[in-house]
Coordinates of C-alpha atoms in Angstrom, one line a residue:
M16 CA 45.9 -59.1 126.6
E17 CA 48.1 -56.4 128.0
S18 CA 48.6 -54.8 124.6
K19 CA 44.8 -54.4 124.5
K20 CA 44.9 -51.7 127.1
K21 CA 47.1 -49.6 125.2
G22 CA 46.5 -46.4 123.2
I23 CA 46.9 -46.0 119.6
L24 CA 50.3 -44.1 119.9
E25 CA 51.4 -47.1 122.3
R26 CA 50.5 -49.3 119.8
L27 CA 51.8 -47.9 116.9
D28 CA 54.9 -46.5 118.8
A29 CA 55.7 -50.4 120.1
G30 CA 55.9 -51.5 116.2
E31 CA 52.5 -53.3 116.7
V32 CA 50.4 -54.0 113.8
V33 CA 46.6 -52.1 114.3
V34 CA 44.4 -53.8 111.6
G35 CA 41.2 -50.9 111.1
D36 CA 38.0 -52.0 110.0
G37 CA 36.1 -52.1 107.0
G38 CA 33.2 -50.0 105.0
Y39 CA 30.1 -49.0 106.9
V40 CA 28.1 -47.1 104.4
M41 CA 28.5 -49.2 101.6
Q42 CA 28.1 -52.6 103.4
L43 CA 25.1 -51.2 105.1
E44 CA 23.3 -49.9 101.6
R45 CA 23.7 -53.4 100.4
R46 CA 21.4 -54.9 103.5
G47 CA 19.1 -51.9 103.6
Y48 CA 19.8 -49.8 106.4
V49 CA 21.6 -46.9 104.3
K50 CA 20.3 -44.8 101.4
A51 CA 22.5 -44.5 98.0
G52 CA 23.5 -40.9 96.8
H53 CA 23.0 -39.5 100.4
W54 CA 25.0 -41.9 102.8
T55 CA 24.3 -40.2 105.5
P56 CA 24.9 -42.7 108.7
E57 CA 20.7 -42.1 110.4
A58 CA 20.7 -45.9 110.4
A59 CA 22.6 -45.2 114.2
V60 CA 19.7 -44.2 115.5
E61 CA 16.7 -46.0 113.0
H62 CA 18.5 -49.5 113.3
P63 CA 21.1 -49.7 115.7
E64 CA 20.8 -53.8 115.5
A65 CA 22.4 -53.7 111.9
V66 CA 25.2 -51.3 112.7
R67 CA 26.1 -53.2 116.2
Q68 CA 26.2 -56.7 114.2
L69 CA 28.9 -55.2 111.5
H70 CA 30.7 -53.9 114.5
R71 CA 30.8 -57.3 116.2
E72 CA 32.0 -58.9 112.7
F73 CA 34.4 -56.6 111.8
L74 CA 36.0 -57.1 115.7
R75 CA 35.1 -61.0 115.2
A76 CA 37.3 -60.8 111.8
G77 CA 40.3 -59.3 113.5
A78 CA 39.2 -55.3 113.9
D79 CA 41.7 -53.6 116.4
V80 CA 39.6 -50.4 116.1
M81 CA 36.2 -49.7 116.1
Q82 CA 35.4 -46.6 114.2
T83 CA 31.6 -45.0 114.9
F84 CA 29.5 -44.9 112.1
T85 CA 29.8 -40.9 111.8
F86 CA 30.2 -40.7 108.6
Y87 CA 28.7 -37.6 106.2
C88 CA 27.5 -36.8 109.7
S89 CA 27.7 -32.7 109.3
E90 CA 24.8 -31.2 110.2
D91 CA 24.9 -29.6 106.4
K92 CA 25.5 -32.8 104.7
L93 CA 22.4 -34.0 106.5
E94 CA 20.4 -30.9 105.9
L95 CA 21.7 -31.3 101.9
S96 CA 20.8 -35.1 101.9
G97 CA 17.3 -34.3 103.0
N98 CA 17.0 -37.8 103.8
V99 CA 17.0 -36.9 107.5
K100 CA 14.3 -34.5 109.1
T101 CA 13.7 -35.8 112.8
I102 CA 17.0 -37.1 114.0
S103 CA 20.2 -34.7 114.8
G104 CA 23.5 -35.1 114.0
A105 CA 24.0 -35.1 117.8
Q106 CA 21.6 -37.9 118.2
I107 CA 23.8 -40.1 115.5
N108 CA 26.9 -39.2 117.2
D109 CA 25.7 -40.3 120.7
A110 CA 24.4 -43.3 119.2
A111 CA 27.4 -44.2 117.1
C112 CA 29.5 -43.8 120.0
N113 CA 27.3 -45.8 122.2
M114 CA 27.4 -48.7 120.1
A115 CA 31.6 -48.4 119.0
R116 CA 32.2 -48.4 122.6
E117 CA 30.0 -51.5 123.4
V118 CA 31.5 -53.1 120.5
A119 CA 34.7 -52.8 121.3
D120 CA 34.9 -53.5 125.0
E121 CA 33.7 -56.8 123.6
G122 CA 36.9 -57.4 122.6
G123 CA 39.6 -55.2 124.1
A124 CA 39.7 -52.4 120.6
L125 CA 39.8 -49.1 120.5
V126 CA 37.3 -46.5 119.6
A127 CA 37.9 -43.7 116.9
G128 CA 35.1 -40.7 116.2
G129 CA 35.6 -39.9 112.2
V130 CA 34.8 -36.5 110.6
S131 CA 34.7 -36.2 106.7
Q132 CA 34.4 -33.6 104.5
T133 CA 31.5 -31.0 104.8
P134 CA 29.6 -29.5 101.4
C135 CA 29.9 -26.4 103.1
Y136 CA 33.9 -26.4 102.3
V137 CA 33.0 -26.6 98.8
Q138 CA 30.2 -23.9 98.8
S139 CA 31.7 -21.3 100.5
H140 CA 35.5 -22.1 101.3
N141 CA 34.8 -20.1 104.7
E142 CA 37.4 -21.4 107.3
T143 CA 35.5 -19.9 110.2
E144 CA 32.0 -21.9 109.3
V145 CA 33.8 -25.2 108.4
K146 CA 35.7 -25.1 111.2
A147 CA 32.5 -24.5 113.2
I148 CA 30.9 -27.8 112.0
F149 CA 33.9 -30.0 112.6
K150 CA 34.5 -28.4 116.3
K151 CA 30.7 -29.8 116.7
Q152 CA 31.3 -32.8 115.8
M153 CA 34.4 -33.0 118.2
D154 CA 32.5 -32.0 120.9
D155 CA 30.0 -34.6 120.5
F156 CA 32.5 -36.9 120.5
L157 CA 34.8 -35.8 123.3
K158 CA 31.5 -36.2 125.4
K159 CA 31.7 -40.0 124.7
D160 CA 35.1 -40.2 125.7
I161 CA 36.5 -41.6 122.7
D162 CA 39.9 -42.9 122.2
F163 CA 41.4 -40.8 119.2
L164 CA 39.8 -39.0 116.5
V165 CA 40.2 -39.5 112.6
V166 CA 40.1 -37.2 109.9
E167 CA 38.5 -39.2 107.0
Y168 CA 37.5 -39.0 103.0
F169 CA 39.1 -35.3 102.3
E170 CA 39.3 -34.4 98.6
Y171 CA 41.3 -31.1 99.4
V172 CA 44.3 -31.2 101.9
E173 CA 43.3 -27.8 103.0
E174 CA 39.7 -28.7 104.4
A175 CA 41.7 -31.9 106.2
V176 CA 44.2 -29.0 107.9
W177 CA 41.4 -27.6 109.0
A178 CA 40.0 -30.4 110.7
V179 CA 43.2 -31.7 111.9
E180 CA 43.7 -27.9 113.6
V181 CA 40.2 -28.5 115.2
L182 CA 40.7 -32.0 116.5
K183 CA 43.8 -31.1 117.8
T184 CA 42.7 -28.8 120.3
S185 CA 40.7 -32.0 121.8
G186 CA 44.0 -33.4 123.4
K187 CA 43.3 -36.8 121.5
T188 CA 45.6 -38.3 119.0
V189 CA 44.4 -37.4 115.6
A190 CA 45.0 -39.7 112.4
A191 CA 44.5 -38.0 109.4
T192 CA 43.6 -39.9 105.7
L193 CA 43.0 -38.2 102.3
C194 CA 41.1 -39.5 99.8
I195 CA 43.3 -38.9 96.9
A196 CA 45.3 -40.2 93.8
P197 CA 49.4 -40.7 93.2
Q198 CA 48.5 -37.4 91.4
G199 CA 47.5 -35.5 94.4
D200 CA 44.0 -33.6 95.8
R201 CA 41.7 -32.5 94.0
H202 CA 44.0 -28.8 93.7
R203 CA 46.6 -30.7 92.6
V204 CA 48.8 -30.6 95.7
P205 CA 51.5 -34.0 96.0
P206 CA 50.8 -36.5 98.4
G207 CA 54.0 -35.6 100.0
E208 CA 53.2 -32.3 100.4
C209 CA 49.7 -33.0 101.7
A210 CA 51.2 -34.8 104.5
V211 CA 53.8 -32.6 105.2
R212 CA 50.6 -30.1 105.8
L213 CA 48.9 -32.6 107.8
V214 CA 51.6 -33.3 110.0
K215 CA 52.5 -29.4 110.6
A216 CA 48.5 -28.9 111.5
G217 CA 49.3 -31.6 114.3
A218 CA 48.0 -34.9 113.0
D219 CA 49.9 -37.8 114.3
I220 CA 49.1 -40.6 112.0
V221 CA 49.0 -39.8 108.2
G222 CA 47.7 -41.5 105.3
I223 CA 44.9 -42.4 102.8
N224 CA 41.2 -43.8 102.8
C225 CA 38.5 -45.1 99.7
Q226 CA 38.1 -43.6 95.9
L227 CA 41.2 -46.3 94.8
D228 CA 41.7 -49.6 95.0
P229 CA 44.6 -51.0 97.8
M230 CA 47.6 -50.8 95.5
T231 CA 47.2 -47.7 94.3
C232 CA 46.6 -46.2 97.8
V233 CA 49.8 -48.0 99.1
R234 CA 51.9 -45.8 96.0
T235 CA 49.9 -43.0 97.6
V236 CA 50.7 -43.5 101.0
K237 CA 54.6 -44.2 99.9
L238 CA 54.6 -40.8 98.5
M239 CA 53.5 -39.1 101.7
K240 CA 55.8 -40.8 103.8
E241 CA 58.7 -39.6 100.6
G242 CA 57.4 -36.4 101.5
L243 CA 57.9 -36.4 105.5
E244 CA 61.2 -37.9 104.9
K245 CA 62.5 -35.0 102.9
A246 CA 60.9 -32.4 105.5
G247 CA 62.2 -34.2 108.4
L248 CA 59.4 -34.9 109.8
K249 CA 58.1 -38.3 111.2
A250 CA 54.6 -39.3 111.8
H251 CA 53.0 -43.1 111.8
L252 CA 51.3 -44.1 108.4
M253 CA 47.4 -45.2 108.0
I254 CA 45.8 -46.8 104.9
Q255 CA 42.0 -48.1 104.5
P256 CA 41.5 -48.3 100.6
L257 CA 38.7 -49.3 98.5
G258 CA 37.9 -53.1 98.5
F259 CA 37.3 -53.0 94.4
H260 CA 39.8 -53.0 91.5
T261 CA 39.9 -49.5 90.2
P262 CA 43.1 -49.7 88.0
E263 CA 41.0 -47.2 85.3
C264 CA 40.1 -44.7 87.7
N265 CA 43.1 -42.3 88.0
L266 CA 42.6 -39.3 89.6
G267 CA 38.7 -39.7 89.9
G268 CA 38.2 -42.3 91.9
Y269 CA 35.6 -44.7 91.8
V270 CA 32.5 -42.4 91.7
S271 CA 33.7 -41.7 88.0
L272 CA 33.5 -45.3 87.2
P273 CA 30.1 -46.3 85.4
E274 CA 29.6 -49.1 88.1
Y275 CA 29.2 -46.8 90.6
P276 CA 27.6 -47.7 93.1
F277 CA 25.3 -50.2 92.2
A278 CA 27.1 -52.5 89.9
L279 CA 30.5 -52.7 91.6
E280 CA 30.3 -56.4 92.8
T281 CA 32.3 -57.6 89.8
R282 CA 35.4 -55.3 90.7
A283 CA 35.0 -56.6 94.4
M284 CA 38.8 -58.1 95.8
T285 CA 39.1 -61.4 96.7
R286 CA 40.5 -62.3 100.2
W287 CA 43.6 -63.0 98.4
D288 CA 44.2 -60.3 96.6
I289 CA 43.7 -58.3 100.3
H290 CA 46.5 -61.0 101.5
K291 CA 48.7 -59.2 98.9
Y292 CA 47.5 -55.7 99.8
A293 CA 48.5 -56.1 103.5
R294 CA 51.7 -57.8 102.6
E295 CA 52.5 -54.3 100.7
A296 CA 51.5 -51.9 102.9
Y297 CA 53.4 -53.9 106.1
N298 CA 56.5 -53.6 103.6
A299 CA 56.3 -50.0 102.9
G300 CA 56.4 -49.4 106.7
I301 CA 52.6 -48.8 107.2
R302 CA 51.5 -50.1 110.3
Y303 CA 47.8 -49.2 110.7
I304 CA 46.2 -51.0 107.7
G305 CA 42.2 -51.6 107.4
G306 CA 39.9 -51.0 104.6
C307 CA 36.9 -49.2 103.2
C308 CA 34.0 -49.2 101.0
G309 CA 34.1 -52.5 99.6
F310 CA 35.6 -54.4 102.7
E311 CA 34.0 -56.7 104.4
P312 CA 34.9 -58.9 107.5
Y313 CA 35.9 -61.8 105.6
H314 CA 38.9 -59.0 103.8
I315 CA 39.6 -57.9 107.5
R316 CA 40.1 -61.6 108.1
A317 CA 42.3 -61.7 105.4
I318 CA 44.5 -58.7 106.7
A319 CA 44.6 -60.1 110.3
E320 CA 45.7 -63.6 108.8
E321 CA 48.3 -62.3 106.7
L322 CA 50.3 -60.3 109.6
A323 CA 49.5 -62.9 112.1
A324 CA 53.1 -64.0 112.5
E325 CA 53.9 -60.1 113.1
R326 CA 50.9 -59.8 115.4
G327 CA 51.2 -63.0 117.1
F328 CA 47.8 -64.2 116.9
L329 CA 44.5 -64.9 115.2
P330 CA 41.4 -63.6 115.4
P331 CA 38.6 -65.6 116.4
A332 CA 36.8 -65.7 113.0
S333 CA 39.7 -67.7 111.8
E334 CA 38.3 -70.5 114.1
K335 CA 36.3 -70.7 110.8
H336 CA 38.4 -70.5 108.0
G337 CA 41.2 -72.8 107.0
L338 CA 44.7 -70.8 106.3
W339 CA 45.4 -70.8 102.7
G340 CA 42.5 -73.3 102.4
A341 CA 43.4 -76.0 104.4
A342 CA 40.3 -77.3 105.4
L343 CA 39.6 -78.0 101.7
E344 CA 41.3 -81.3 102.2
M345 CA 38.5 -82.8 103.8
H346 CA 36.5 -82.1 100.4
T347 CA 34.9 -85.2 98.5
K348 CA 36.2 -84.0 95.3
P349 CA 39.6 -84.9 94.4
W350 CA 40.6 -81.1 92.2
V351 CA 38.7 -79.1 95.1
R352 CA 41.2 -81.1 97.5
A353 CA 44.2 -80.4 95.5
R354 CA 43.2 -76.7 96.0
A355 CA 44.3 -76.7 100.0
R356 CA 47.7 -74.8 99.5
R357 CA 48.4 -71.6 99.3
E358 CA 50.6 -72.0 95.9
Y359 CA 46.8 -72.4 94.4
W360 CA 45.3 -69.1 95.8
E361 CA 48.3 -67.3 95.5
N362 CA 48.7 -67.9 91.4
L363 CA 44.8 -67.8 90.6
L364 CA 43.6 -65.6 88.0
P365 CA 39.9 -65.5 88.9
A366 CA 37.5 -65.4 86.0
S367 CA 34.6 -62.9 85.6
G368 CA 31.6 -65.1 84.2
R369 CA 30.7 -62.4 82.2
P370 CA 31.5 -63.1 78.5
K371 CA 30.5 -59.8 77.3
C372 CA 32.1 -57.6 79.4
P373 CA 35.4 -55.7 78.9
S374 CA 37.9 -55.7 81.5
M375 CA 38.3 -52.2 81.6
A376 CA 35.5 -49.4 81.9
T377 CA 35.5 -45.4 80.4
P378 CA 35.6 -43.1 83.5
A379 CA 33.2 -40.5 83.6
N380 CA 35.4 -37.2 83.4
D381 CA 37.7 -39.0 84.9
G382 CA 36.2 -37.6 87.6
L383 CA 37.1 -34.2 87.7
T384 CA 35.6 -31.3 88.9
E385 CA 36.0 -27.6 88.7
N386 CA 35.8 -27.0 92.8

């Protein structure tokens, strides 16, 4: 339990694997607490029991970090959505921090306060205005003494750099993750250059989150790592990808898929896909490994189980899961009992069960925008 008292950099500096949590907005939308399109986190105030339960499920699955449910919680985004009229960003931040801390303390986890991209950046590109938005959110987090800060879901490295510069004034550790493809950000800045800019701005941890599937995100983080090495810079690496297969998305991300956001279930990753992802990420030198949209608690458990040898323990949720299907040995059907082995699940090619469905879709405009 001594290691549970370490901060995020202490753990990463020691070579420990830090398991992140999973997706919140999409899981809570499916459960009836978030409105798609808006994706704003007022549920932290309106339905705290739902948010708290999801935190607990991720913690039980093995997550070492509870990220505050504050995605898209900037005042300009809340105002633009029109979905939140009587709840302020400060109220949401306060409630989200309280819940994350409450649950984190139940299992020795860390609390990360997260800020995300703003409508203001695309509309005005005004550095002073955008930074003021991040400063306001940061001040809310500092009142709650969160453990570290996360800059997440940024399509433009310039805006992410501004966020890092602001959050770094807190004196806290800052992690920065972009939602970009191997081709680069929306202004075609290559991943390696993005990583260099973020580290020079003060980021201690850099990586990728959301928008694309795990293996694509691993590729992008590798490019970030190469960029840092060429520049002679060092930073810890982080990854929190989608829990969906998106081989045809390319630059646009999953929002360009015709199935987004209400018919993505057929693209869902299996737990065995996540085992492969966790090993690939670890082998790439990434030590902060988690998930974003589409990642449910059992996916996080798969990360923790795949890397149990490296971490030295299994999560509590593994008490209800036979490793590699071992518990199936008790099944009454012999053909199901035969599946109680790693080789079976590692080599399985799951069927979709949808005879008329294509294996790929045509992304809408490849997700490209003029901004």
